[in-house]
PDB file of C-alpha atoms and ligand atoms in Angstrom:
ATOM      1  CA  UNK A   9      39.215  -3.210  -1.819  1.00  0.00           C
ATOM      2  CA  UNK A  10      36.186  -1.917   0.070  1.00  0.00           C
ATOM      3  CA  UNK A  11      32.783  -2.726  -1.451  1.00  0.00           C
ATOM      4  CA  UNK A  12      31.380  -0.061  -3.747  1.00  0.00           C
ATOM      5  CA  UNK A  13      28.658   1.881  -1.934  1.00  0.00           C
ATOM      6  CA  UNK A  14      25.257   0.487  -2.877  1.00  0.00           C
ATOM      7  CA  UNK A  15      23.081   2.684  -5.061  1.00  0.00           C
ATOM      8  CA  UNK A  16      19.766   4.050  -3.826  1.00  0.00           C
ATOM      9  CA  UNK A  17      16.763   1.967  -4.884  1.00  0.00           C
ATOM     10  CA  UNK A  18      13.407   3.402  -5.989  1.00  0.00           C
ATOM     11  CA  UNK A  19      10.281   1.530  -7.007  1.00  0.00           C
ATOM     12  CA  UNK A  20       7.040   2.210  -8.813  1.00  0.00           C
ATOM     13  CA  UNK A  21       4.451  -0.273  -7.506  1.00  0.00           C
ATOM     14  CA  UNK A  22       1.128  -0.218  -9.363  1.00  0.00           C
ATOM     15  CA  UNK A  23      -1.704  -2.705  -8.806  1.00  0.00           C
ATOM     16  CA  UNK A  24      -2.945  -4.232 -12.074  1.00  0.00           C
ATOM     17  CA  UNK A  25      -6.608  -3.738 -11.218  1.00  0.00           C
ATOM     18  CA  UNK A  26      -7.426  -1.269 -13.990  1.00  0.00           C
ATOM     19  CA  UNK A  27      -5.809   0.878 -16.656  1.00  0.00           C
ATOM     20  CA  UNK A  28      -3.119   3.308 -15.508  1.00  0.00           C
ATOM     21  CA  UNK A  29      -4.224   6.940 -15.352  1.00  0.00           C
ATOM     22  CA  UNK A  30      -2.177  10.106 -15.579  1.00  0.00           C
ATOM     23  CA  UNK A  31      -1.681  10.090 -11.790  1.00  0.00           C
ATOM     24  CA  UNK A  32       0.236   6.828 -12.118  1.00  0.00           C
ATOM     25  CA  UNK A  33       2.336   8.304 -14.903  1.00  0.00           C
ATOM     26  CA  UNK A  34       3.120  11.246 -12.601  1.00  0.00           C
ATOM     27  CA  UNK A  35       4.187   8.846  -9.839  1.00  0.00           C
ATOM     28  CA  UNK A  36       6.390   6.827 -12.201  1.00  0.00           C
ATOM     29  CA  UNK A  37       8.013  10.016 -13.536  1.00  0.00           C
ATOM     30  CA  UNK A  38       8.660  11.496 -10.091  1.00  0.00           C
ATOM     31  CA  UNK A  39      10.325   8.208  -9.118  1.00  0.00           C
ATOM     32  CA  UNK A  40      12.361   8.382 -12.305  1.00  0.00           C
ATOM     33  CA  UNK A  41      13.512  11.954 -11.804  1.00  0.00           C
ATOM     34  CA  UNK A  42      14.371  11.545  -8.122  1.00  0.00           C
ATOM     35  CA  UNK A  43      16.286   8.347  -8.912  1.00  0.00           C
ATOM     36  CA  UNK A  44      18.165  10.126 -11.721  1.00  0.00           C
ATOM     37  CA  UNK A  45      19.119  12.994  -9.373  1.00  0.00           C
ATOM     38  CA  UNK A  46      21.056  10.676  -7.063  1.00  0.00           C
ATOM     39  CA  UNK A  47      22.052   7.855  -9.414  1.00  0.00           C
ATOM     40  CA  UNK A  48      19.391   5.492  -8.053  1.00  0.00           C
ATOM     41  CA  UNK A  49      18.064   2.232  -9.502  1.00  0.00           C
ATOM     42  CA  UNK A  50      14.467   2.044 -10.660  1.00  0.00           C
ATOM     43  CA  UNK A  51      12.293  -1.033 -10.024  1.00  0.00           C
ATOM     44  CA  UNK A  52       8.773  -1.912 -11.116  1.00  0.00           C
ATOM     45  CA  UNK A  53       6.744  -4.027  -8.700  1.00  0.00           C
ATOM     46  CA  UNK A  54       3.398  -5.502  -9.655  1.00  0.00           C
ATOM     47  CA  UNK A  55       1.157  -5.456  -6.579  1.00  0.00           C
ATOM     48  CA  UNK A  56      -1.271  -8.193  -7.566  1.00  0.00           C
ATOM     49  CA  UNK A  57      -2.134  -9.868  -4.270  1.00  0.00           C
ATOM     50  CA  UNK A  58      -5.866  -9.282  -4.671  1.00  0.00           C
ATOM     51  CA  UNK A  59      -6.979 -12.008  -7.096  1.00  0.00           C
ATOM     52  CA  UNK A  60     -10.538 -10.667  -7.305  1.00  0.00           C
ATOM     53  CA  UNK A  61      -9.415  -7.283  -8.678  1.00  0.00           C
ATOM     54  CA  UNK A  62      -6.096  -7.873 -10.460  1.00  0.00           C
ATOM     55  CA  UNK A  63      -5.932  -9.212 -14.012  1.00  0.00           C
ATOM     56  CA  UNK A  64      -3.028 -10.193 -16.291  1.00  0.00           C
ATOM     57  CA  UNK A  65      -4.376  -8.031 -19.129  1.00  0.00           C
ATOM     58  CA  UNK A  66      -4.059  -4.933 -16.920  1.00  0.00           C
ATOM     59  CA  UNK A  67      -0.453  -5.891 -16.205  1.00  0.00           C
ATOM     60  CA  UNK A  68       0.258  -6.282 -19.923  1.00  0.00           C
ATOM     61  CA  UNK A  69      -1.385  -2.920 -20.612  1.00  0.00           C
ATOM     62  CA  UNK A  70       0.461  -1.086 -17.855  1.00  0.00           C
ATOM     63  CA  UNK A  71       3.812  -2.380 -19.079  1.00  0.00           C
ATOM     64  CA  UNK A  72       2.943  -1.233 -22.629  1.00  0.00           C
ATOM     65  CA  UNK A  73       2.012   2.194 -21.235  1.00  0.00           C
ATOM     66  CA  UNK A  74       5.248   2.433 -19.236  1.00  0.00           C
ATOM     67  CA  UNK A  75       7.351   1.367 -22.235  1.00  0.00           C
ATOM     68  CA  UNK A  76       5.649   4.029 -24.329  1.00  0.00           C
ATOM     69  CA  UNK A  77       6.315   6.581 -21.602  1.00  0.00           C
ATOM     70  CA  UNK A  78       9.989   5.604 -21.647  1.00  0.00           C
ATOM     71  CA  UNK A  79       9.992   4.564 -17.996  1.00  0.00           C
ATOM     72  CA  UNK A  80      13.056   2.302 -17.899  1.00  0.00           C
ATOM     73  CA  UNK A  81      12.825  -0.181 -15.045  1.00  0.00           C
ATOM     74  CA  UNK A  82      15.127  -3.062 -14.156  1.00  0.00           C
ATOM     75  CA  UNK A  83      14.244  -6.656 -14.921  1.00  0.00           C
ATOM     76  CA  UNK A  84      13.137  -9.037 -13.540  1.00  0.00           C
ATOM     77  CA  UNK A  85       9.960  -7.428 -12.267  1.00  0.00           C
ATOM     78  CA  UNK A  86       8.733  -8.600  -8.864  1.00  0.00           C
ATOM     79  CA  UNK A  87       5.154  -9.811  -8.965  1.00  0.00           C
ATOM     80  CA  UNK A  88       3.661 -10.129  -5.471  1.00  0.00           C
ATOM     81  CA  UNK A  89       1.467 -13.115  -6.313  1.00  0.00           C
ATOM     82  CA  UNK A  90       4.684 -15.125  -6.826  1.00  0.00           C
ATOM     83  CA  UNK A  91       6.002 -14.406  -3.323  1.00  0.00           C
ATOM     84  CA  UNK A  92       3.167 -15.345  -1.006  1.00  0.00           C
ATOM     85  CA  UNK A  93       5.564 -17.475   1.062  1.00  0.00           C
ATOM     86  CA  UNK A  94       7.510 -14.333   2.041  1.00  0.00           C
ATOM     87  CA  UNK A  95       4.346 -12.612   3.311  1.00  0.00           C
ATOM     88  CA  UNK A  96       3.342 -15.811   5.061  1.00  0.00           C
ATOM     89  CA  UNK A  97       6.621 -15.885   6.958  1.00  0.00           C
ATOM     90  CA  UNK A  98       6.143 -12.278   8.044  1.00  0.00           C
ATOM     91  CA  UNK A  99       2.608 -13.088   9.136  1.00  0.00           C
ATOM     92  CA  UNK A 100       3.891 -16.063  11.184  1.00  0.00           C
ATOM     93  CA  UNK A 101       6.369 -13.788  12.953  1.00  0.00           C
ATOM     94  CA  UNK A 102       3.516 -11.523  14.049  1.00  0.00           C
ATOM     95  CA  UNK A 103       1.388 -14.513  14.981  1.00  0.00           C
ATOM     96  CA  UNK A 104       4.138 -16.073  17.100  1.00  0.00           C
ATOM     97  CA  UNK A 105       4.462 -12.758  18.907  1.00  0.00           C
ATOM     98  CA  UNK A 106       0.744 -13.011  19.801  1.00  0.00           C
ATOM     99  CA  UNK A 107      -0.113  -9.854  17.854  1.00  0.00           C
ATOM    100  CA  UNK A 108      -2.796 -11.160  15.498  1.00  0.00           C
ATOM    101  CA  UNK A 109      -6.293 -12.537  15.940  1.00  0.00           C
ATOM    102  CA  UNK A 110      -8.897 -14.171  13.733  1.00  0.00           C
ATOM    103  CA  UNK A 111     -11.742 -11.761  13.008  1.00  0.00           C
ATOM    104  CA  UNK A 112     -15.098 -13.164  11.976  1.00  0.00           C
ATOM    105  CA  UNK A 113     -17.310 -10.145  11.305  1.00  0.00           C
ATOM    106  CA  UNK A 114     -18.215  -9.703   7.643  1.00  0.00           C
ATOM    107  CA  UNK A 115     -18.212  -6.264   6.010  1.00  0.00           C
ATOM    108  CA  UNK A 116     -22.000  -6.202   6.317  1.00  0.00           C
ATOM    109  CA  UNK A 117     -21.872  -7.059  10.018  1.00  0.00           C
ATOM    110  CA  UNK A 118     -19.318  -4.322  10.692  1.00  0.00           C
ATOM    111  CA  UNK A 119     -21.504  -1.830   8.845  1.00  0.00           C
ATOM    112  CA  UNK A 120     -24.584  -2.892  10.785  1.00  0.00           C
ATOM    113  CA  UNK A 121     -22.823  -2.487  14.153  1.00  0.00           C
ATOM    114  CA  UNK A 122     -21.532   0.941  13.237  1.00  0.00           C
ATOM    115  CA  UNK A 123     -24.948   2.016  11.936  1.00  0.00           C
ATOM    116  CA  UNK A 124     -26.560   0.856  15.175  1.00  0.00           C
ATOM    117  CA  UNK A 125     -24.191   2.953  17.298  1.00  0.00           C
ATOM    118  CA  UNK A 126     -24.464   5.961  15.006  1.00  0.00           C
ATOM    119  CA  UNK A 127     -28.241   5.813  14.829  1.00  0.00           C
ATOM    120  CA  UNK A 128     -28.234   6.113  18.615  1.00  0.00           C
ATOM    121  CA  UNK A 129     -26.386   9.417  18.204  1.00  0.00           C
ATOM    122  CA  UNK A 130     -22.888   8.238  19.159  1.00  0.00           C
ATOM    123  CA  UNK A 131     -19.942   8.491  16.782  1.00  0.00           C
ATOM    124  CA  UNK A 132     -17.805   5.576  15.670  1.00  0.00           C
ATOM    125  CA  UNK A 133     -14.050   6.062  15.196  1.00  0.00           C
ATOM    126  CA  UNK A 134     -12.856   6.042  11.585  1.00  0.00           C
ATOM    127  CA  UNK A 135      -9.450   5.511  10.041  1.00  0.00           C
ATOM    128  CA  UNK A 136      -7.645   8.210   7.991  1.00  0.00           C
ATOM    129  CA  UNK A 137      -9.368   6.877   4.844  1.00  0.00           C
ATOM    130  CA  UNK A 138     -12.787   7.238   6.509  1.00  0.00           C
ATOM    131  CA  UNK A 139     -13.492   3.533   7.080  1.00  0.00           C
ATOM    132  CA  UNK A 140     -14.890   2.533  10.491  1.00  0.00           C
ATOM    133  CA  UNK A 141     -12.370   0.902  12.828  1.00  0.00           C
ATOM    134  CA  UNK A 142     -12.944  -2.798  13.412  1.00  0.00           C
ATOM    135  CA  UNK A 143     -15.186  -3.374  16.438  1.00  0.00           C
ATOM    136  CA  UNK A 144     -12.992  -6.327  17.419  1.00  0.00           C
ATOM    137  CA  UNK A 145     -15.255  -8.439  19.597  1.00  0.00           C
ATOM    138  CA  UNK A 146     -12.726 -11.282  19.146  1.00  0.00           C
ATOM    139  CA  UNK A 147      -9.718  -9.259  20.297  1.00  0.00           C
ATOM    140  CA  UNK A 148     -10.026 -10.291  23.910  1.00  0.00           C
ATOM    141  CA  UNK A 149     -11.017 -13.911  23.422  1.00  0.00           C
ATOM    142  CA  UNK A 150      -8.883 -16.447  25.236  1.00  0.00           C
ATOM    143  CA  UNK A 151      -7.157 -19.194  23.299  1.00  0.00           C
ATOM    144  CA  UNK A 152      -9.953 -21.721  23.934  1.00  0.00           C
ATOM    145  CA  UNK A 153     -12.575 -19.341  22.545  1.00  0.00           C
ATOM    146  CA  UNK A 154     -10.378 -18.656  19.545  1.00  0.00           C
ATOM    147  CA  UNK A 155      -9.749 -22.337  18.899  1.00  0.00           C
ATOM    148  CA  UNK A 156     -13.468 -23.096  19.159  1.00  0.00           C
ATOM    149  CA  UNK A 157     -14.350 -20.337  16.695  1.00  0.00           C
ATOM    150  CA  UNK A 158     -11.668 -21.491  14.234  1.00  0.00           C
ATOM    151  CA  UNK A 159     -12.870 -25.086  14.553  1.00  0.00           C
ATOM    152  CA  UNK A 160     -16.266 -24.088  13.169  1.00  0.00           C
ATOM    153  CA  UNK A 161     -14.544 -23.444   9.813  1.00  0.00           C
ATOM    154  CA  UNK A 162     -16.258 -20.055   9.485  1.00  0.00           C
ATOM    155  CA  UNK A 163     -14.597 -17.601   7.126  1.00  0.00           C
ATOM    156  CA  UNK A 164     -12.369 -15.095   8.861  1.00  0.00           C
ATOM    157  CA  UNK A 165      -9.700 -12.512   8.287  1.00  0.00           C
ATOM    158  CA  UNK A 166      -6.571 -12.109  10.399  1.00  0.00           C
ATOM    159  CA  UNK A 167      -6.116  -8.725  11.997  1.00  0.00           C
ATOM    160  CA  UNK A 168      -3.293  -7.026  13.835  1.00  0.00           C
ATOM    161  CA  UNK A 169      -4.102  -6.286  17.476  1.00  0.00           C
ATOM    162  CA  UNK A 170      -3.073  -2.653  17.117  1.00  0.00           C
ATOM    163  CA  UNK A 171      -3.032  -1.691  20.802  1.00  0.00           C
ATOM    164  CA  UNK A 172      -0.922  -4.732  21.644  1.00  0.00           C
ATOM    165  CA  UNK A 173       1.420  -4.118  18.705  1.00  0.00           C
ATOM    166  CA  UNK A 174       1.955  -0.466  19.660  1.00  0.00           C
ATOM    167  CA  UNK A 175       2.680  -1.526  23.245  1.00  0.00           C
ATOM    168  CA  UNK A 176       5.058  -4.245  22.061  1.00  0.00           C
ATOM    169  CA  UNK A 177       7.064  -1.666  20.106  1.00  0.00           C
ATOM    170  CA  UNK A 178       7.087   0.620  23.117  1.00  0.00           C
ATOM    171  CA  UNK A 179       8.780   3.612  21.448  1.00  0.00           C
ATOM    172  CA  UNK A 180       7.457   6.533  19.407  1.00  0.00           C
ATOM    173  CA  UNK A 181       7.810   5.847  15.699  1.00  0.00           C
ATOM    174  CA  UNK A 182       8.647   8.381  13.047  1.00  0.00           C
ATOM    175  CA  UNK A 183       9.729   8.633   9.439  1.00  0.00           C
ATOM    176  CA  UNK A 184      11.643  11.084   7.349  1.00  0.00           C
ATOM    177  CA  UNK A 185       9.430  12.800   4.784  1.00  0.00           C
ATOM    178  CA  UNK A 186      10.896  14.789   1.924  1.00  0.00           C
ATOM    179  CA  UNK A 187       7.532  15.311   0.235  1.00  0.00           C
ATOM    180  CA  UNK A 188       4.368  16.469   1.906  1.00  0.00           C
ATOM    181  CA  UNK A 189       1.356  14.945   3.640  1.00  0.00           C
ATOM    182  CA  UNK A 190      -2.241  16.050   2.986  1.00  0.00           C
ATOM    183  CA  UNK A 191      -1.893  18.725   5.681  1.00  0.00           C
ATOM    184  CA  UNK A 192       1.508  19.929   4.452  1.00  0.00           C
ATOM    185  CA  UNK A 193       3.448  17.731   6.919  1.00  0.00           C
ATOM    186  CA  UNK A 194       7.105  17.370   6.028  1.00  0.00           C
ATOM    187  CA  UNK A 195      10.438  16.563   7.705  1.00  0.00           C
ATOM    188  CA  UNK A 196      10.359  14.215  10.701  1.00  0.00           C
ATOM    189  CA  UNK A 197       6.811  12.810  10.931  1.00  0.00           C
ATOM    190  CA  UNK A 198       5.544  11.114  14.078  1.00  0.00           C
ATOM    191  CA  UNK A 199       3.694   7.921  13.130  1.00  0.00           C
ATOM    192  CA  UNK A 200       0.190   7.313  14.489  1.00  0.00           C
ATOM    193  CA  UNK A 201      -0.594   3.695  13.588  1.00  0.00           C
ATOM    194  CA  UNK A 202      -3.339   3.445  16.223  1.00  0.00           C
ATOM    195  CA  UNK A 203      -5.483   5.724  14.019  1.00  0.00           C
ATOM    196  CA  UNK A 204      -5.989   2.682  11.754  1.00  0.00           C
ATOM    197  CA  UNK A 205      -7.283   0.293  14.386  1.00  0.00           C
ATOM    198  CA  UNK A 206      -6.860  -3.446  13.886  1.00  0.00           C
ATOM    199  CA  UNK A 207      -5.751  -3.533  10.235  1.00  0.00           C
ATOM    200  CA  UNK A 208      -6.283  -6.645   8.133  1.00  0.00           C
ATOM    201  CA  UNK A 209      -3.211  -8.783   7.470  1.00  0.00           C
ATOM    202  CA  UNK A 210      -4.928 -11.467   5.400  1.00  0.00           C
ATOM    203  CA  UNK A 211      -8.447 -12.202   4.189  1.00  0.00           C
ATOM    204  CA  UNK A 212     -10.148 -15.322   2.906  1.00  0.00           C
ATOM    205  CA  UNK A 213     -10.115 -13.838  -0.614  1.00  0.00           C
ATOM    206  CA  UNK A 214      -6.613 -12.276  -0.510  1.00  0.00           C
ATOM    207  CA  UNK A 215      -3.694 -14.123   1.072  1.00  0.00           C
ATOM    208  CA  UNK A 216      -1.814 -11.039   2.217  1.00  0.00           C
ATOM    209  CA  UNK A 217      -2.659  -7.406   2.793  1.00  0.00           C
ATOM    210  CA  UNK A 218      -1.257  -4.345   1.074  1.00  0.00           C
ATOM    211  CA  UNK A 219       0.402  -3.180   4.316  1.00  0.00           C
ATOM    212  CA  UNK A 220       2.176  -6.456   5.019  1.00  0.00           C
ATOM    213  CA  UNK A 221       3.358  -7.187   1.486  1.00  0.00           C
ATOM    214  CA  UNK A 222       4.571  -3.653   0.846  1.00  0.00           C
ATOM    215  CA  UNK A 223       6.876  -3.561   3.872  1.00  0.00           C
ATOM    216  CA  UNK A 224       8.183  -7.074   3.202  1.00  0.00           C
ATOM    217  CA  UNK A 225       8.909  -6.249  -0.438  1.00  0.00           C
ATOM    218  CA  UNK A 226      10.468  -2.864   0.211  1.00  0.00           C
ATOM    219  CA  UNK A 227      12.889  -4.607   2.575  1.00  0.00           C
ATOM    220  CA  UNK A 228      13.564  -7.641   0.352  1.00  0.00           C
ATOM    221  CA  UNK A 229      14.203  -5.418  -2.655  1.00  0.00           C
ATOM    222  CA  UNK A 230      16.451  -3.077  -0.695  1.00  0.00           C
ATOM    223  CA  UNK A 231      14.211  -0.094  -1.438  1.00  0.00           C
ATOM    224  CA  UNK A 232      15.853   2.972   0.091  1.00  0.00           C
ATOM    225  CA  UNK A 233      13.423   5.619  -1.235  1.00  0.00           C
ATOM    226  CA  UNK A 234       9.651   5.162  -1.277  1.00  0.00           C
ATOM    227  CA  UNK A 235       8.123   7.730  -3.634  1.00  0.00           C
ATOM    228  CA  UNK A 236       4.341   7.505  -3.942  1.00  0.00           C
ATOM    229  CA  UNK A 237       1.127   9.520  -3.900  1.00  0.00           C
ATOM    230  CA  UNK A 238       0.011  11.576  -0.932  1.00  0.00           C
ATOM    231  CA  UNK A 239      -3.028   9.308  -0.528  1.00  0.00           C
ATOM    232  CA  UNK A 240      -0.652   6.777   1.072  1.00  0.00           C
ATOM    233  CA  UNK A 241       0.926   9.253   3.499  1.00  0.00           C
ATOM    234  CA  UNK A 242      -1.057   8.057   6.537  1.00  0.00           C
ATOM    235  CA  UNK A 243      -0.569   4.383   5.631  1.00  0.00           C
ATOM    236  CA  UNK A 244       3.138   4.969   6.319  1.00  0.00           C
ATOM    237  CA  UNK A 245       2.297   4.927  10.042  1.00  0.00           C
ATOM    238  CA  UNK A 246       1.230   1.289   9.741  1.00  0.00           C
ATOM    239  CA  UNK A 247       4.276   0.515   7.617  1.00  0.00           C
ATOM    240  CA  UNK A 248       6.624   1.950  10.244  1.00  0.00           C
ATOM    241  CA  UNK A 249       4.974  -0.176  12.926  1.00  0.00           C
ATOM    242  CA  UNK A 250       5.251  -3.363  10.855  1.00  0.00           C
ATOM    243  CA  UNK A 251       8.878  -2.576   9.991  1.00  0.00           C
ATOM    244  CA  UNK A 252       9.790  -2.438  13.675  1.00  0.00           C
ATOM    245  CA  UNK A 253       7.794  -5.568  14.544  1.00  0.00           C
ATOM    246  CA  UNK A 254       9.447  -7.492  11.698  1.00  0.00           C
ATOM    247  CA  UNK A 255      12.936  -6.042  12.156  1.00  0.00           C
ATOM    248  CA  UNK A 256      13.025  -4.429   8.705  1.00  0.00           C
ATOM    249  CA  UNK A 257      15.024  -1.377   7.607  1.00  0.00           C
ATOM    250  CA  UNK A 258      13.322   2.003   7.192  1.00  0.00           C
ATOM    251  CA  UNK A 259      13.338   3.683   3.781  1.00  0.00           C
ATOM    252  CA  UNK A 260      13.114   7.434   3.282  1.00  0.00           C
ATOM    253  CA  UNK A 261       9.653   8.566   2.187  1.00  0.00           C
ATOM    254  CA  UNK A 262       8.489  11.107  -0.348  1.00  0.00           C
ATOM    255  CA  UNK A 263       4.733  11.527  -0.814  1.00  0.00           C
ATOM    256  CA  UNK A 264       3.932  13.594  -3.870  1.00  0.00           C
ATOM    257  CA  UNK A 265       0.971  15.660  -5.066  1.00  0.00           C
ATOM    258  CA  UNK A 266      -2.004  13.911  -6.632  1.00  0.00           C
ATOM    259  CA  UNK A 267      -3.647  14.789  -9.917  1.00  0.00           C
ATOM    260  CA  UNK A 268      -7.234  15.822  -9.344  1.00  0.00           C
ATOM    261  CA  UNK A 269     -10.192  15.764 -11.703  1.00  0.00           C
ATOM    262  CA  UNK A 270     -12.390  18.756 -12.512  1.00  0.00           C
ATOM    263  CA  UNK A 271     -14.314  18.142  -9.270  1.00  0.00           C
ATOM    264  CA  UNK A 272     -11.175  18.130  -7.147  1.00  0.00           C
ATOM    265  CA  UNK A 273     -11.287  14.366  -6.655  1.00  0.00           C
ATOM    266  CA  UNK A 274      -8.269  12.130  -6.977  1.00  0.00           C
ATOM    267  CA  UNK A 275      -8.173  10.300 -10.319  1.00  0.00           C
ATOM    268  CA  UNK A 276      -9.428   6.748 -10.301  1.00  0.00           C
ATOM    269  CA  UNK A 277      -8.815   3.835 -12.597  1.00  0.00           C
ATOM    270  CA  UNK A 278     -12.389   3.758 -13.835  1.00  0.00           C
ATOM    271  CA  UNK A 279     -12.007   7.157 -15.542  1.00  0.00           C
ATOM    272  CA  UNK A 280     -11.044   6.157 -19.070  1.00  0.00           C
ATOM    273  CA  UNK A 281     -10.670   9.753 -20.247  1.00  0.00           C
ATOM    274  CA  UNK A 282      -7.724  10.461 -17.964  1.00  0.00           C
ATOM    275  CA  UNK A 283      -6.101   7.136 -18.863  1.00  0.00           C
ATOM    276  CA  UNK A 284      -2.589   6.816 -20.144  1.00  0.00           C
ATOM    277  CA  UNK A 285      -3.725   4.587 -22.998  1.00  0.00           C
ATOM    278  CA  UNK A 286      -6.287   7.215 -24.064  1.00  0.00           C
ATOM    279  CA  UNK A 287      -3.547   9.879 -24.155  1.00  0.00           C
ATOM    280  CA  UNK A 288      -1.323   7.562 -26.172  1.00  0.00           C
ATOM    281  CA  UNK A 289      -4.081   6.641 -28.652  1.00  0.00           C
ATOM    282  CA  UNK A 290      -5.014  10.291 -29.141  1.00  0.00           C
ATOM    283  CA  UNK A 291      -1.698  10.682 -30.951  1.00  0.00           C
ATOM    284  CA  UNK A 292      -0.018  12.896 -28.374  1.00  0.00           C
ATOM    285  CA  UNK A 293       3.589  11.979 -27.602  1.00  0.00           C
ATOM    286  CA  UNK A 294       5.229  10.758 -24.425  1.00  0.00           C
ATOM    287  CA  UNK A 295       7.384  13.896 -24.442  1.00  0.00           C
ATOM    288  CA  UNK A 296       4.221  16.036 -24.403  1.00  0.00           C
ATOM    289  CA  UNK A 297       2.865  14.032 -21.482  1.00  0.00           C
ATOM    290  CA  UNK A 298       6.121  14.426 -19.581  1.00  0.00           C
ATOM    291  CA  UNK A 299       5.975  18.199 -20.112  1.00  0.00           C
ATOM    292  CA  UNK A 300       2.278  18.265 -19.141  1.00  0.00           C
ATOM    293  CA  UNK A 301       2.923  16.385 -15.895  1.00  0.00           C
ATOM    294  CA  UNK A 302       6.273  17.721 -14.791  1.00  0.00           C
ATOM    295  CA  UNK A 303       6.137  21.186 -16.349  1.00  0.00           C
TER     296      UNK A 303
HETATM  297  N1  LIG B  28       0.050  -0.582  -5.122  1.00  0.00           N
HETATM  298  C1  LIG B  28      -0.271   0.703  -4.597  1.00  0.00           C
HETATM  299  C2  LIG B  28      -1.167   1.450  -5.556  1.00  0.00           C
HETATM  300  O1  LIG B  28      -1.273   1.081  -6.711  1.00  0.00           O
HETATM  301  C3  LIG B  28       0.957   1.563  -4.341  1.00  0.00           C
HETATM  302  C4  LIG B  28       1.721   1.069  -3.197  1.00  0.00           C
HETATM  303  C5  LIG B  28       2.913   1.892  -2.760  1.00  0.00           C
HETATM  304  O2  LIG B  28       3.493   2.637  -3.566  1.00  0.00           O
HETATM  305  O3  LIG B  28       3.312   1.743  -1.612  1.00  0.00           O
HETATM  306  O4  LIG B  28      -1.804   2.403  -5.152  1.00  0.00           O
END
């Protein structure tokens, strides 16, 4: 008998670095409804690779919120902090391909360099989130210079050499978008990873980066449909690049609308009043919240 066709796989992937807000609930519910439409499976992934910001009590609280909401996810739950070896292997693949370099500038040093250029009237390129691109003085060091710098034991991050990575891939990258980007982009989207410059792959205080762990996990968990907020639309360009470099499959993408506050800003975890727990404790039901969010 032929194997039964595998079911589509969706995931909701919050970071436990604060209480969930209504925007997270919206994301979980859109995942749920799109999965239900096509008989998909629903996973929860805890993205806790940043030890300075993630805390177990936030994870406990977010699970309580999701249970209350009636968001039924499969067990076991994948927790990224338990899979650092998988991200390490992916990192080694990129390193062996000569696509990464140790980067020694601190945040303050980057800021100072950018300020110096900008105060002289020139502009400094910024990524789609508005952060300055890494100046990358180390990018062109030869192996002896690199070894000497590493031997000093100075703290450093590891960055992707974006120009080299894009050249190594050598083909235009694209993804299939069934939602919408911030500018209304939908359908076949051409990826522009170079807009991000030399992204971080690991830092002294966080063993793997969001970009690296998310593509590794989506592949390892067989995620076929990535449904997430529009704020991550442009990050998909980096994800497509890493997928090709690491030989990983490409999910379909759906970036959904964001909930905005009264000032038109995207909700953030520090806003207790738009929190899921606050809604729950105010005595309003999960059914009311579902109606409020999905209409
Ligand atoms: N962990 C990310 C967040 O909480 C979401 C990652 C993703 O869905 O790709 O914003």
